[in-house]
PDB file of C-alpha atoms and ligand atoms in Angstrom:
ATOM      1  CA  MET A   1       0.000   0.000   0.000  1.00 56.00           C
ATOM      2  CA  LYS A   2       1.217   3.531  -0.799  1.00 69.00           C
ATOM      3  CA  LYS A   3       2.180   5.568   2.252  1.00 79.00           C
ATOM      4  CA  LYS A   4       0.051   8.633   3.055  1.00 89.00           C
ATOM      5  CA  ILE A   5       1.754  11.997   2.748  1.00 95.00           C
ATOM      6  CA  THR A   6       1.668  13.528   6.235  1.00 96.00           C
ATOM      7  CA  LYS A   7       4.883  15.583   6.316  1.00 97.00           C
ATOM      8  CA  ALA A   8       5.606  18.813   4.470  1.00 98.00           C
ATOM      9  CA  ILE A   9       8.788  20.859   4.280  1.00 98.00           C
ATOM     10  CA  PHE A  10       8.504  24.641   3.953  1.00 97.00           C
ATOM     11  CA  PRO A  11      11.885  26.009   2.868  1.00 97.00           C
ATOM     12  CA  VAL A  12      11.882  29.618   4.062  1.00 95.00           C
ATOM     13  CA  ALA A  13      15.572  30.280   4.605  1.00 94.00           C
ATOM     14  CA  GLY A  14      16.129  32.367   1.446  1.00 91.00           C
ATOM     15  CA  LEU A  15      17.325  35.951   1.704  1.00 90.00           C
ATOM     16  CA  GLY A  16      14.364  37.472  -0.170  1.00 91.00           C
ATOM     17  CA  THR A  17      16.612  40.077  -1.791  1.00 93.00           C
ATOM     18  CA  ARG A  18      13.982  41.041  -4.359  1.00 95.00           C
ATOM     19  CA  PHE A  19      11.980  42.613  -1.537  1.00 95.00           C
ATOM     20  CA  LEU A  20      14.747  44.646   0.028  1.00 95.00           C
ATOM     21  CA  PRO A  21      14.643  46.875   1.998  1.00 95.00           C
ATOM     22  CA  ALA A  22      11.432  45.336   3.478  1.00 93.00           C
ATOM     23  CA  THR A  23      13.096  41.945   3.994  1.00 91.00           C
ATOM     24  CA  LYS A  24      15.860  43.545   6.040  1.00 90.00           C
ATOM     25  CA  SER A  25      13.587  43.068   9.040  1.00 88.00           C
ATOM     26  CA  ILE A  26      10.435  41.236   7.812  1.00 90.00           C
ATOM     27  CA  PRO A  27      10.649  37.659   6.539  1.00 93.00           C
ATOM     28  CA  LYS A  28       9.192  37.505   3.013  1.00 93.00           C
ATOM     29  CA  GLU A  29       6.748  34.814   4.167  1.00 94.00           C
ATOM     30  CA  ILE A  30       5.173  37.200   6.696  1.00 93.00           C
ATOM     31  CA  MET A  31       4.292  39.773   4.049  1.00 94.00           C
ATOM     32  CA  THR A  32       0.527  39.929   3.695  1.00 95.00           C
ATOM     33  CA  LEU A  33      -1.845  39.347   0.817  1.00 96.00           C
ATOM     34  CA  VAL A  34      -4.859  41.409   1.924  1.00 96.00           C
ATOM     35  CA  ASP A  35      -4.785  40.427   5.619  1.00 94.00           C
ATOM     36  CA  ARG A  36      -3.049  37.053   5.756  1.00 94.00           C
ATOM     37  CA  PRO A  37       0.681  36.404   5.546  1.00 96.00           C
ATOM     38  CA  LEU A  38       1.937  34.266   2.667  1.00 96.00           C
ATOM     39  CA  ILE A  39       2.778  31.472   5.081  1.00 95.00           C
ATOM     40  CA  GLN A  40      -0.865  31.172   6.189  1.00 95.00           C
ATOM     41  CA  TYR A  41      -1.971  30.403   2.623  1.00 96.00           C
ATOM     42  CA  ALA A  42       0.717  27.694   2.443  1.00 97.00           C
ATOM     43  CA  ILE A  43      -0.292  26.159   5.787  1.00 96.00           C
ATOM     44  CA  ASP A  44      -3.991  26.121   4.856  1.00 95.00           C
ATOM     45  CA  GLU A  45      -3.160  24.391   1.577  1.00 97.00           C
ATOM     46  CA  ALA A  46      -1.052  21.796   3.386  1.00 97.00           C
ATOM     47  CA  ARG A  47      -3.781  21.115   5.968  1.00 95.00           C
ATOM     48  CA  ALA A  48      -6.368  20.637   3.202  1.00 96.00           C
ATOM     49  CA  ALA A  49      -4.065  18.002   1.676  1.00 97.00           C
ATOM     50  CA  GLY A  50      -3.880  16.043   4.959  1.00 96.00           C
ATOM     51  CA  ILE A  51      -0.473  17.222   6.183  1.00 96.00           C
ATOM     52  CA  LYS A  52       0.019  16.724   9.945  1.00 95.00           C
ATOM     53  CA  GLU A  53       3.707  17.579  10.431  1.00 96.00           C
ATOM     54  CA  PHE A  54       4.976  20.958   9.272  1.00 96.00           C
ATOM     55  CA  ILE A  55       8.731  21.318   8.948  1.00 97.00           C
ATOM     56  CA  PHE A  56      10.094  24.833   8.483  1.00 96.00           C
ATOM     57  CA  VAL A  57      13.652  25.310   7.270  1.00 97.00           C
ATOM     58  CA  THR A  58      14.467  28.806   8.507  1.00 95.00           C
ATOM     59  CA  SER A  59      17.453  31.086   8.906  1.00 92.00           C
ATOM     60  CA  ARG A  60      18.664  34.057  10.911  1.00 88.00           C
ATOM     61  CA  GLY A  61      16.101  36.865  11.194  1.00 84.00           C
ATOM     62  CA  LYS A  62      12.989  34.692  10.777  1.00 86.00           C
ATOM     63  CA  SER A  63      11.758  34.730  14.382  1.00 85.00           C
ATOM     64  CA  ALA A  64       8.579  36.653  13.402  1.00 87.00           C
ATOM     65  CA  LEU A  65       7.604  33.540  11.498  1.00 87.00           C
ATOM     66  CA  GLU A  66       7.941  31.336  14.586  1.00 86.00           C
ATOM     67  CA  ASP A  67       5.923  33.758  16.727  1.00 85.00           C
ATOM     68  CA  TYR A  68       3.143  33.934  14.164  1.00 87.00           C
ATOM     69  CA  PHE A  69       1.953  30.378  14.890  1.00 85.00           C
ATOM     70  CA  ASP A  70       1.934  30.739  18.692  1.00 82.00           C
ATOM     71  CA  HIS A  71      -1.048  31.460  20.894  1.00 82.00           C
ATOM     72  CA  SER A  72      -1.331  35.144  21.791  1.00 83.00           C
ATOM     73  CA  PRO A  73      -2.984  34.977  25.226  1.00 86.00           C
ATOM     74  CA  GLU A  74      -3.214  38.759  25.806  1.00 89.00           C
ATOM     75  CA  LEU A  75      -4.813  39.457  22.441  1.00 88.00           C
ATOM     76  CA  GLU A  76      -7.184  36.520  22.865  1.00 89.00           C
ATOM     77  CA  SER A  77      -8.345  37.621  26.323  1.00 91.00           C
ATOM     78  CA  THR A  78      -8.876  41.211  25.108  1.00 92.00           C
ATOM     79  CA  LEU A  79     -11.008  39.986  22.203  1.00 90.00           C
ATOM     80  CA  ARG A  80     -12.948  37.687  24.559  1.00 91.00           C
ATOM     81  CA  ARG A  81     -13.612  40.570  26.972  1.00 92.00           C
ATOM     82  CA  LYS A  82     -14.872  42.717  24.096  1.00 92.00           C
ATOM     83  CA  ASP A  83     -17.064  39.894  22.782  1.00 91.00           C
ATOM     84  CA  LYS A  84     -15.297  39.883  19.405  1.00 92.00           C
ATOM     85  CA  THR A  85     -16.084  36.231  18.739  1.00 91.00           C
ATOM     86  CA  ASP A  86     -15.436  36.351  14.984  1.00 90.00           C
ATOM     87  CA  LEU A  87     -11.961  37.772  15.397  1.00 91.00           C
ATOM     88  CA  LEU A  88     -11.238  35.316  18.197  1.00 91.00           C
ATOM     89  CA  GLU A  89     -12.159  32.384  15.956  1.00 89.00           C
ATOM     90  CA  LEU A  90     -10.048  33.827  13.138  1.00 88.00           C
ATOM     91  CA  LEU A  91      -7.105  34.154  15.479  1.00 87.00           C
ATOM     92  CA  LYS A  92      -7.517  30.632  16.831  1.00 85.00           C
ATOM     93  CA  SER A  93      -7.590  29.199  13.311  1.00 84.00           C
ATOM     94  CA  THR A  94      -3.984  30.356  12.897  1.00 85.00           C
ATOM     95  CA  ASN A  95      -2.677  28.560  16.005  1.00 83.00           C
ATOM     96  CA  MET A  96      -0.818  25.334  15.463  1.00 85.00           C
ATOM     97  CA  ASP A  97      -0.896  22.433  17.933  1.00 82.00           C
ATOM     98  CA  SER A  98       2.135  21.979  20.131  1.00 82.00           C
ATOM     99  CA  GLY A  99       4.548  19.645  18.425  1.00 86.00           C
ATOM    100  CA  ALA A 100       2.977  19.956  14.959  1.00 90.00           C
ATOM    101  CA  ILE A 101       5.637  22.385  13.762  1.00 93.00           C
ATOM    102  CA  ALA A 102       9.378  21.809  13.709  1.00 94.00           C
ATOM    103  CA  TYR A 103      11.874  24.550  12.941  1.00 94.00           C
ATOM    104  CA  LEU A 104      15.277  23.708  11.532  1.00 95.00           C
ATOM    105  CA  ARG A 105      18.077  26.066  10.648  1.00 95.00           C
ATOM    106  CA  GLN A 106      19.825  26.278   7.331  1.00 95.00           C
ATOM    107  CA  ASN A 107      23.010  28.008   8.444  1.00 92.00           C
ATOM    108  CA  ARG A 108      23.910  29.348   5.022  1.00 90.00           C
ATOM    109  CA  PRO A 109      21.668  29.889   1.969  1.00 90.00           C
ATOM    110  CA  LEU A 110      23.225  27.189  -0.190  1.00 92.00           C
ATOM    111  CA  GLY A 111      20.121  26.669  -2.308  1.00 93.00           C
ATOM    112  CA  LEU A 112      16.655  25.094  -2.270  1.00 94.00           C
ATOM    113  CA  GLY A 113      18.048  21.555  -2.562  1.00 95.00           C
ATOM    114  CA  HIS A 114      20.256  22.150   0.461  1.00 96.00           C
ATOM    115  CA  ALA A 115      17.320  23.617   2.441  1.00 97.00           C
ATOM    116  CA  VAL A 116      15.235  20.490   1.758  1.00 97.00           C
ATOM    117  CA  TRP A 117      18.205  18.252   2.673  1.00 96.00           C
ATOM    118  CA  CYS A 118      18.429  19.990   6.080  1.00 96.00           C
ATOM    119  CA  ALA A 119      15.131  18.224   6.987  1.00 96.00           C
ATOM    120  CA  ARG A 120      16.367  14.715   6.112  1.00 96.00           C
ATOM    121  CA  ARG A 121      16.347  13.334   9.678  1.00 95.00           C
ATOM    122  CA  LEU A 122      12.751  14.419  10.300  1.00 95.00           C
ATOM    123  CA  ILE A 123      11.629  12.910   7.002  1.00 95.00           C
ATOM    124  CA  ALA A 124      13.367   9.576   7.689  1.00 89.00           C
ATOM    125  CA  ASN A 125      11.972   6.977   5.304  1.00 91.00           C
ATOM    126  CA  GLU A 126       8.675   8.523   4.236  1.00 93.00           C
ATOM    127  CA  PRO A 127       7.412  10.328   1.145  1.00 96.00           C
ATOM    128  CA  PHE A 128       6.956  14.036   1.794  1.00 97.00           C
ATOM    129  CA  ALA A 129       5.630  17.253   0.288  1.00 98.00           C
ATOM    130  CA  VAL A 130       7.569  20.474  -0.303  1.00 98.00           C
ATOM    131  CA  ILE A 131       5.723  23.792  -0.463  1.00 98.00           C
ATOM    132  CA  LEU A 132       7.344  27.085  -1.455  1.00 98.00           C
ATOM    133  CA  PRO A 133       5.171  29.713   0.227  1.00 97.00           C
ATOM    134  CA  ASP A 134       6.036  32.429  -2.278  1.00 95.00           C
ATOM    135  CA  ASP A 135       4.170  30.485  -4.960  1.00 97.00           C
ATOM    136  CA  VAL A 136       0.563  31.228  -4.036  1.00 98.00           C
ATOM    137  CA  ILE A 137      -2.060  29.244  -5.943  1.00 97.00           C
ATOM    138  CA  ALA A 138      -5.731  30.204  -6.102  1.00 96.00           C
ATOM    139  CA  ALA A 139      -7.692  27.040  -6.864  1.00 96.00           C
ATOM    140  CA  GLU A 140     -11.080  25.511  -6.175  1.00 95.00           C
ATOM    141  CA  THR A 141      -9.387  22.338  -4.913  1.00 96.00           C
ATOM    142  CA  PRO A 142      -6.098  23.407  -3.283  1.00 97.00           C
ATOM    143  CA  CYS A 143      -3.108  22.489  -5.479  1.00 97.00           C
ATOM    144  CA  LEU A 144      -1.372  20.113  -3.048  1.00 97.00           C
ATOM    145  CA  GLN A 145      -4.648  18.261  -2.482  1.00 97.00           C
ATOM    146  CA  GLN A 146      -4.998  17.780  -6.257  1.00 96.00           C
ATOM    147  CA  MET A 147      -1.458  16.388  -6.294  1.00 97.00           C
ATOM    148  CA  VAL A 148      -1.952  14.086  -3.288  1.00 96.00           C
ATOM    149  CA  GLU A 149      -5.018  12.616  -5.003  1.00 95.00           C
ATOM    150  CA  ALA A 150      -3.090  12.048  -8.251  1.00 94.00           C
ATOM    151  CA  HIS A 151      -0.104  10.676  -6.306  1.00 94.00           C
ATOM    152  CA  ALA A 152      -2.316   8.038  -4.646  1.00 93.00           C
ATOM    153  CA  GLU A 153      -2.546   6.487  -8.152  1.00 90.00           C
ATOM    154  CA  THR A 154       1.033   6.961  -9.348  1.00 91.00           C
ATOM    155  CA  GLY A 155       3.332   6.926  -6.292  1.00 92.00           C
ATOM    156  CA  GLY A 156       6.868   8.094  -7.097  1.00 93.00           C
ATOM    157  CA  ASN A 157       7.902  11.725  -7.384  1.00 96.00           C
ATOM    158  CA  MET A 158       5.614  14.474  -8.578  1.00 96.00           C
ATOM    159  CA  VAL A 159       6.213  18.132  -9.408  1.00 97.00           C
ATOM    160  CA  ALA A 160       3.564  20.778 -10.061  1.00 97.00           C
ATOM    161  CA  ALA A 161       3.803  22.006 -13.642  1.00 96.00           C
ATOM    162  CA  MET A 162       2.376  24.892 -15.621  1.00 95.00           C
ATOM    163  CA  GLU A 163       2.787  26.176 -19.166  1.00 93.00           C
ATOM    164  CA  VAL A 164       4.987  29.248 -19.601  1.00 94.00           C
ATOM    165  CA  PRO A 165       5.831  31.319 -22.684  1.00 93.00           C
ATOM    166  CA  ALA A 166       9.214  30.472 -24.280  1.00 89.00           C
ATOM    167  CA  ASP A 167      10.792  33.781 -23.255  1.00 91.00           C
ATOM    168  CA  LYS A 168      10.070  33.015 -19.580  1.00 91.00           C
ATOM    169  CA  ALA A 169      11.638  29.516 -19.570  1.00 92.00           C
ATOM    170  CA  SER A 170      14.934  30.818 -18.218  1.00 92.00           C
ATOM    171  CA  ALA A 171      13.241  31.695 -14.908  1.00 91.00           C
ATOM    172  CA  TYR A 172      12.136  28.099 -14.160  1.00 92.00           C
ATOM    173  CA  GLY A 173      13.065  24.444 -14.056  1.00 91.00           C
ATOM    174  CA  ILE A 174      11.681  23.080 -17.350  1.00 93.00           C
ATOM    175  CA  LEU A 175      10.419  19.521 -17.932  1.00 93.00           C
ATOM    176  CA  ASP A 176      11.465  17.255 -20.760  1.00 92.00           C
ATOM    177  CA  VAL A 177       8.353  15.092 -21.186  1.00 88.00           C
ATOM    178  CA  GLN A 178       7.617  11.707 -22.717  1.00 75.00           C
ATOM    179  CA  LYS A 179       5.590  11.545 -25.929  1.00 71.00           C
ATOM    180  CA  ALA A 180       1.815  12.034 -25.607  1.00 61.00           C
ATOM    181  CA  ALA A 181       0.998   8.289 -25.376  1.00 51.00           C
ATOM    182  CA  GLN A 182       2.483   8.083 -21.884  1.00 56.00           C
ATOM    183  CA  ASN A 183       0.699  11.191 -20.700  1.00 62.00           C
ATOM    184  CA  ILE A 184      -2.717  10.725 -19.130  1.00 64.00           C
ATOM    185  CA  GLY A 185      -4.970  13.698 -18.446  1.00 69.00           C
ATOM    186  CA  ASP A 186      -3.187  16.107 -16.113  1.00 88.00           C
ATOM    187  CA  LEU A 187      -0.201  13.807 -15.635  1.00 91.00           C
ATOM    188  CA  VAL A 188       2.925  13.838 -17.781  1.00 91.00           C
ATOM    189  CA  SER A 189       5.742  11.368 -17.518  1.00 91.00           C
ATOM    190  CA  VAL A 190       9.052  13.214 -17.163  1.00 93.00           C
ATOM    191  CA  LYS A 191      12.253  12.067 -18.862  1.00 91.00           C
ATOM    192  CA  GLY A 192      14.446  15.032 -17.968  1.00 92.00           C
ATOM    193  CA  MET A 193      14.583  18.399 -16.194  1.00 90.00           C
ATOM    194  CA  VAL A 194      16.689  21.453 -16.952  1.00 88.00           C
ATOM    195  CA  GLU A 195      17.155  24.310 -14.491  1.00 85.00           C
ATOM    196  CA  LYS A 196      16.685  27.782 -16.021  1.00 88.00           C
ATOM    197  CA  PRO A 197      17.462  26.954 -19.676  1.00 90.00           C
ATOM    198  CA  ALA A 198      17.925  29.606 -22.376  1.00 90.00           C
ATOM    199  CA  ALA A 199      14.711  29.928 -24.438  1.00 87.00           C
ATOM    200  CA  LYS A 200      16.064  27.930 -27.397  1.00 88.00           C
ATOM    201  CA  GLU A 201      17.339  25.124 -25.164  1.00 88.00           C
ATOM    202  CA  ALA A 202      14.079  24.622 -23.244  1.00 91.00           C
ATOM    203  CA  PRO A 203      12.876  21.028 -23.870  1.00 91.00           C
ATOM    204  CA  SER A 204       9.166  21.990 -23.435  1.00 91.00           C
ATOM    205  CA  ASN A 205       6.953  24.821 -22.243  1.00 91.00           C
ATOM    206  CA  LEU A 206       6.157  23.052 -18.952  1.00 93.00           C
ATOM    207  CA  ALA A 207       7.717  24.766 -15.938  1.00 95.00           C
ATOM    208  CA  VAL A 208       8.081  23.374 -12.433  1.00 96.00           C
ATOM    209  CA  ILE A 209       6.564  25.529  -9.705  1.00 96.00           C
ATOM    210  CA  GLY A 210       6.731  25.367  -5.930  1.00 97.00           C
ATOM    211  CA  ARG A 211       4.813  22.185  -5.021  1.00 98.00           C
ATOM    212  CA  TYR A 212       6.422  18.766  -4.893  1.00 98.00           C
ATOM    213  CA  ILE A 213       5.693  15.270  -3.588  1.00 98.00           C
ATOM    214  CA  LEU A 214       8.982  13.418  -3.212  1.00 97.00           C
ATOM    215  CA  THR A 215      10.303  10.034  -2.165  1.00 96.00           C
ATOM    216  CA  PRO A 216      13.009   9.718   0.522  1.00 95.00           C
ATOM    217  CA  ASP A 217      15.418   8.713  -2.290  1.00 95.00           C
ATOM    218  CA  ILE A 218      15.601  12.427  -3.127  1.00 96.00           C
ATOM    219  CA  MET A 219      17.345  12.952   0.230  1.00 96.00           C
ATOM    220  CA  SER A 220      19.932  10.286  -0.666  1.00 94.00           C
ATOM    221  CA  ASN A 221      20.499  12.044  -4.005  1.00 94.00           C
ATOM    222  CA  LEU A 222      20.915  15.384  -2.222  1.00 94.00           C
ATOM    223  CA  ASN A 223      23.582  13.764  -0.003  1.00 91.00           C
ATOM    224  CA  LYS A 224      25.776  13.397  -3.069  1.00 90.00           C
ATOM    225  CA  ILE A 225      24.889  16.389  -5.222  1.00 83.00           C
ATOM    226  CA  LYS A 226      27.403  19.149  -5.809  1.00 77.00           C
ATOM    227  CA  SER A 227      26.375  22.745  -6.360  1.00 75.00           C
ATOM    228  CA  GLY A 228      24.789  23.365  -9.769  1.00 69.00           C
ATOM    229  CA  LYS A 229      23.381  26.393 -11.558  1.00 68.00           C
ATOM    230  CA  GLY A 230      24.137  29.667  -9.707  1.00 72.00           C
ATOM    231  CA  GLY A 231      26.514  27.852  -7.321  1.00 78.00           C
ATOM    232  CA  GLU A 232      23.493  26.536  -5.360  1.00 84.00           C
ATOM    233  CA  ILE A 233      22.485  22.976  -4.518  1.00 90.00           C
ATOM    234  CA  GLN A 234      19.459  22.531  -6.753  1.00 90.00           C
ATOM    235  CA  LEU A 235      16.413  20.428  -5.869  1.00 93.00           C
ATOM    236  CA  THR A 236      15.859  20.036  -9.629  1.00 90.00           C
ATOM    237  CA  ASP A 237      19.179  18.169  -9.955  1.00 90.00           C
ATOM    238  CA  ALA A 238      18.200  15.685  -7.225  1.00 93.00           C
ATOM    239  CA  ILE A 239      14.846  15.047  -8.923  1.00 94.00           C
ATOM    240  CA  ALA A 240      16.504  14.703 -12.354  1.00 92.00           C
ATOM    241  CA  GLN A 241      18.826  12.099 -10.795  1.00 92.00           C
ATOM    242  CA  GLU A 242      15.756  10.117  -9.750  1.00 92.00           C
ATOM    243  CA  ILE A 243      14.607   9.946 -13.389  1.00 92.00           C
ATOM    244  CA  GLU A 244      17.868   8.165 -14.182  1.00 90.00           C
ATOM    245  CA  ASN A 245      17.708   5.932 -11.090  1.00 90.00           C
ATOM    246  CA  SER A 246      14.089   4.852 -11.129  1.00 87.00           C
ATOM    247  CA  ASN A 247      12.211   6.616 -13.937  1.00 83.00           C
ATOM    248  CA  ASN A 248       9.303   7.541 -11.675  1.00 90.00           C
ATOM    249  CA  VAL A 249       8.946  11.317 -11.932  1.00 94.00           C
ATOM    250  CA  TYR A 250       5.659  12.882 -12.989  1.00 95.00           C
ATOM    251  CA  GLY A 251       4.626  16.403 -13.820  1.00 95.00           C
ATOM    252  CA  TYR A 252       1.149  17.354 -12.648  1.00 96.00           C
ATOM    253  CA  ARG A 253      -0.687  20.108 -14.507  1.00 95.00           C
ATOM    254  CA  PHE A 254      -2.683  21.570 -11.637  1.00 96.00           C
ATOM    255  CA  LYS A 255      -5.917  23.493 -12.045  1.00 95.00           C
ATOM    256  CA  GLY A 256      -5.641  27.000 -10.641  1.00 96.00           C
ATOM    257  CA  GLN A 257      -3.955  30.361 -10.954  1.00 96.00           C
ATOM    258  CA  ARG A 258      -0.408  30.654  -9.652  1.00 97.00           C
ATOM    259  CA  TYR A 259       1.066  33.945  -8.478  1.00 97.00           C
ATOM    260  CA  ASP A 260       4.805  34.400  -8.095  1.00 97.00           C
ATOM    261  CA  CYS A 261       4.777  36.286  -4.814  1.00 97.00           C
ATOM    262  CA  GLY A 262       8.586  36.131  -4.692  1.00 95.00           C
ATOM    263  CA  SER A 263       8.575  38.889  -7.313  1.00 95.00           C
ATOM    264  CA  LYS A 264       7.192  42.400  -6.874  1.00 96.00           C
ATOM    265  CA  SER A 265       4.950  42.258  -9.923  1.00 96.00           C
ATOM    266  CA  GLY A 266       3.546  38.824  -8.975  1.00 97.00           C
ATOM    267  CA  PHE A 267       2.914  39.990  -5.415  1.00 97.00           C
ATOM    268  CA  LEU A 268       0.993  43.042  -6.650  1.00 97.00           C
ATOM    269  CA  GLN A 269      -1.038  40.913  -9.073  1.00 97.00           C
ATOM    270  CA  ALA A 270      -1.946  38.526  -6.260  1.00 98.00           C
ATOM    271  CA  THR A 271      -2.913  41.424  -4.001  1.00 97.00           C
ATOM    272  CA  VAL A 272      -5.335  42.764  -6.613  1.00 97.00           C
ATOM    273  CA  ALA A 273      -6.780  39.324  -7.446  1.00 97.00           C
ATOM    274  CA  PHE A 274      -7.246  38.301  -3.795  1.00 97.00           C
ATOM    275  CA  GLY A 275      -8.646  41.744  -2.915  1.00 96.00           C
ATOM    276  CA  LEU A 276     -11.224  41.498  -5.695  1.00 96.00           C
ATOM    277  CA  SER A 277     -12.192  37.958  -4.657  1.00 95.00           C
ATOM    278  CA  ARG A 278     -13.142  39.098  -1.153  1.00 95.00           C
ATOM    279  CA  PRO A 279     -16.878  39.827  -0.772  1.00 95.00           C
ATOM    280  CA  ASP A 280     -16.175  42.420   1.939  1.00 94.00           C
ATOM    281  CA  LEU A 281     -13.784  44.374  -0.299  1.00 95.00           C
ATOM    282  CA  CYS A 282     -14.684  43.774  -3.921  1.00 94.00           C
ATOM    283  CA  ASP A 283     -17.170  46.626  -4.384  1.00 96.00           C
ATOM    284  CA  GLU A 284     -15.106  49.445  -2.953  1.00 96.00           C
ATOM    285  CA  PHE A 285     -11.799  48.094  -4.239  1.00 96.00           C
ATOM    286  CA  GLY A 286     -13.271  47.280  -7.682  1.00 95.00           C
ATOM    287  CA  ASP A 287     -14.669  50.830  -8.021  1.00 96.00           C
ATOM    288  CA  PHE A 288     -11.275  52.242  -7.079  1.00 96.00           C
ATOM    289  CA  LEU A 289      -9.495  50.123  -9.708  1.00 95.00           C
ATOM    290  CA  ASN A 290     -12.023  51.091 -12.390  1.00 94.00           C
ATOM    291  CA  ASP A 291     -11.556  54.797 -11.590  1.00 94.00           C
ATOM    292  CA  LEU A 292      -7.799  54.378 -11.640  1.00 93.00           C
ATOM    293  CA  MET A 293      -7.868  52.658 -15.031  1.00 92.00           C
ATOM    294  CA  SER A 294     -10.174  55.349 -16.484  1.00 93.00           C
ATOM    295  CA  MET A 295      -7.846  58.098 -15.245  1.00 91.00           C
ATOM    296  CA  ARG A 296      -4.875  56.231 -16.715  1.00 89.00           C
ATOM    297  CA  ALA A 297      -6.634  55.832 -20.090  1.00 89.00           C
ATOM    298  CA  ALA A 298      -7.633  59.517 -20.126  1.00 89.00           C
ATOM    299  CA  ALA A 299      -4.047  60.600 -19.414  1.00 87.00           C
ATOM    300  CA  GLN A 300      -2.652  58.600 -22.369  1.00 80.00           C
TER     301      GLN A 300
HETATM  302  P1  UTP B   1      14.146  32.097  -4.113  1.00 73.87           P
HETATM  303  O1  UTP B   1      14.796  31.668  -5.358  1.00 73.87           O
HETATM  304  O2  UTP B   1      12.863  32.865  -4.233  1.00 73.87           O
HETATM  305  O3  UTP B   1      15.200  32.942  -3.270  1.00 73.87           O
HETATM  306  O4  UTP B   1      13.918  30.816  -3.231  1.00 73.87           O
HETATM  307  P2  UTP B   1      14.951  33.921  -2.050  1.00 73.87           P
HETATM  308  O5  UTP B   1      16.241  34.070  -1.327  1.00 73.87           O
HETATM  309  O6  UTP B   1      13.783  33.479  -1.212  1.00 73.87           O
HETATM  310  O7  UTP B   1      14.525  35.308  -2.721  1.00 73.87           O
HETATM  311  P3  UTP B   1      15.365  36.328  -3.638  1.00 73.87           P
HETATM  312  O8  UTP B   1      15.556  35.630  -4.974  1.00 73.87           O
HETATM  313  O9  UTP B   1      16.650  36.664  -2.961  1.00 73.87           O
HETATM  314  O10 UTP B   1      14.444  37.511  -3.738  1.00 73.87           O
HETATM  315  C1  UTP B   1      12.841  29.922  -3.435  1.00 73.87           C
HETATM  316  C2  UTP B   1      12.457  29.284  -2.109  1.00 73.87           C
HETATM  317  O11 UTP B   1      13.561  28.524  -1.605  1.00 73.87           O
HETATM  318  C3  UTP B   1      13.909  28.960  -0.295  1.00 73.87           C
HETATM  319  C4  UTP B   1      13.364  30.384  -0.200  1.00 73.87           C
HETATM  320  O12 UTP B   1      13.128  30.747   1.150  1.00 73.87           O
HETATM  321  C5  UTP B   1      12.095  30.306  -1.041  1.00 73.87           C
HETATM  322  O13 UTP B   1      11.005  29.762  -0.299  1.00 73.87           O
HETATM  323  N1  UTP B   1      15.373  28.876  -0.133  1.00 73.87           N
HETATM  324  C6  UTP B   1      16.173  29.294  -1.140  1.00 73.87           C
HETATM  325  C7  UTP B   1      15.915  28.374   1.029  1.00 73.87           C
HETATM  326  O14 UTP B   1      15.178  27.998   1.978  1.00 73.87           O
HETATM  327  N2  UTP B   1      17.272  28.307   1.156  1.00 73.87           N
HETATM  328  C8  UTP B   1      18.105  28.701   0.163  1.00 73.87           C
HETATM  329  O15 UTP B   1      19.332  28.590   0.337  1.00 73.87           O
HETATM  330  C9  UTP B   1      17.544  29.216  -1.009  1.00 73.87           C
END
């Protein structure tokens, strides 16, 4: 029987340089989309997929992230005294049970592959998920849940994939996929992966984004891998190794809209989209955006 996926790694030890100076003192993952930090979206997605153990790979300066999941007794008692039941419930929904979260340190930012490898002892011999919180995905069925359901059929390793235009390939890991006959519905069988290829060297238009379901063999591969593109230890290289070793890597074309909240433009796009999707905000915010666009058109 295939093992259930109950552990997820959240690599959050990156420097977040694209958001400097904000990230000088605020971890990127605490930045808010409307009123919830990025990390809350990631945790909610993981919970929906059945994850019970949440492993954060952090670094210096990320203590705000650790505090975020704690109880806040003073705030809770103030809200209780003022009868603010809704806010109290909202606050409680963000608390995590004692022992459900583990924090590990990545002492130096040696790359995503290295960050994942830091969690090897907690993963032991089980399959696990990896979620990059700066990829935020709006979807009817949360993306990781879609993947867990597909993985129950396939087993092996699975990466979330989406189509990107050729001129954007160099920003992603790109999949080399088997011919159509081996591809069923949303699943594609992967025969190779290339990290950040030049447009003309990209083997397909399918890019890997920040959701993975991986076998413990990936940790063994990471044990041996030397630094790759950009001098970092790449998770892509460890997954590509697994194609050679066992030929069981799948790409999963998820249903949903992905926002790259690690970039300024993606973060702004997500803010607008999530703002407009909120019933309590859409009217006022929508009117404001319409006025803004009319003024912009008139000025051109
Ligand atoms: P990014 O490539 O977005 O890097 O990492 P970054 O440092 O977070 O941001 P920029 O590029 O400087 O603006 C992708 C994910 O991998 C994690 C990051 O925290 C992010 O979730 N990561 C990256 C690590 O945990 N450790 C690393 O050494 C590198």
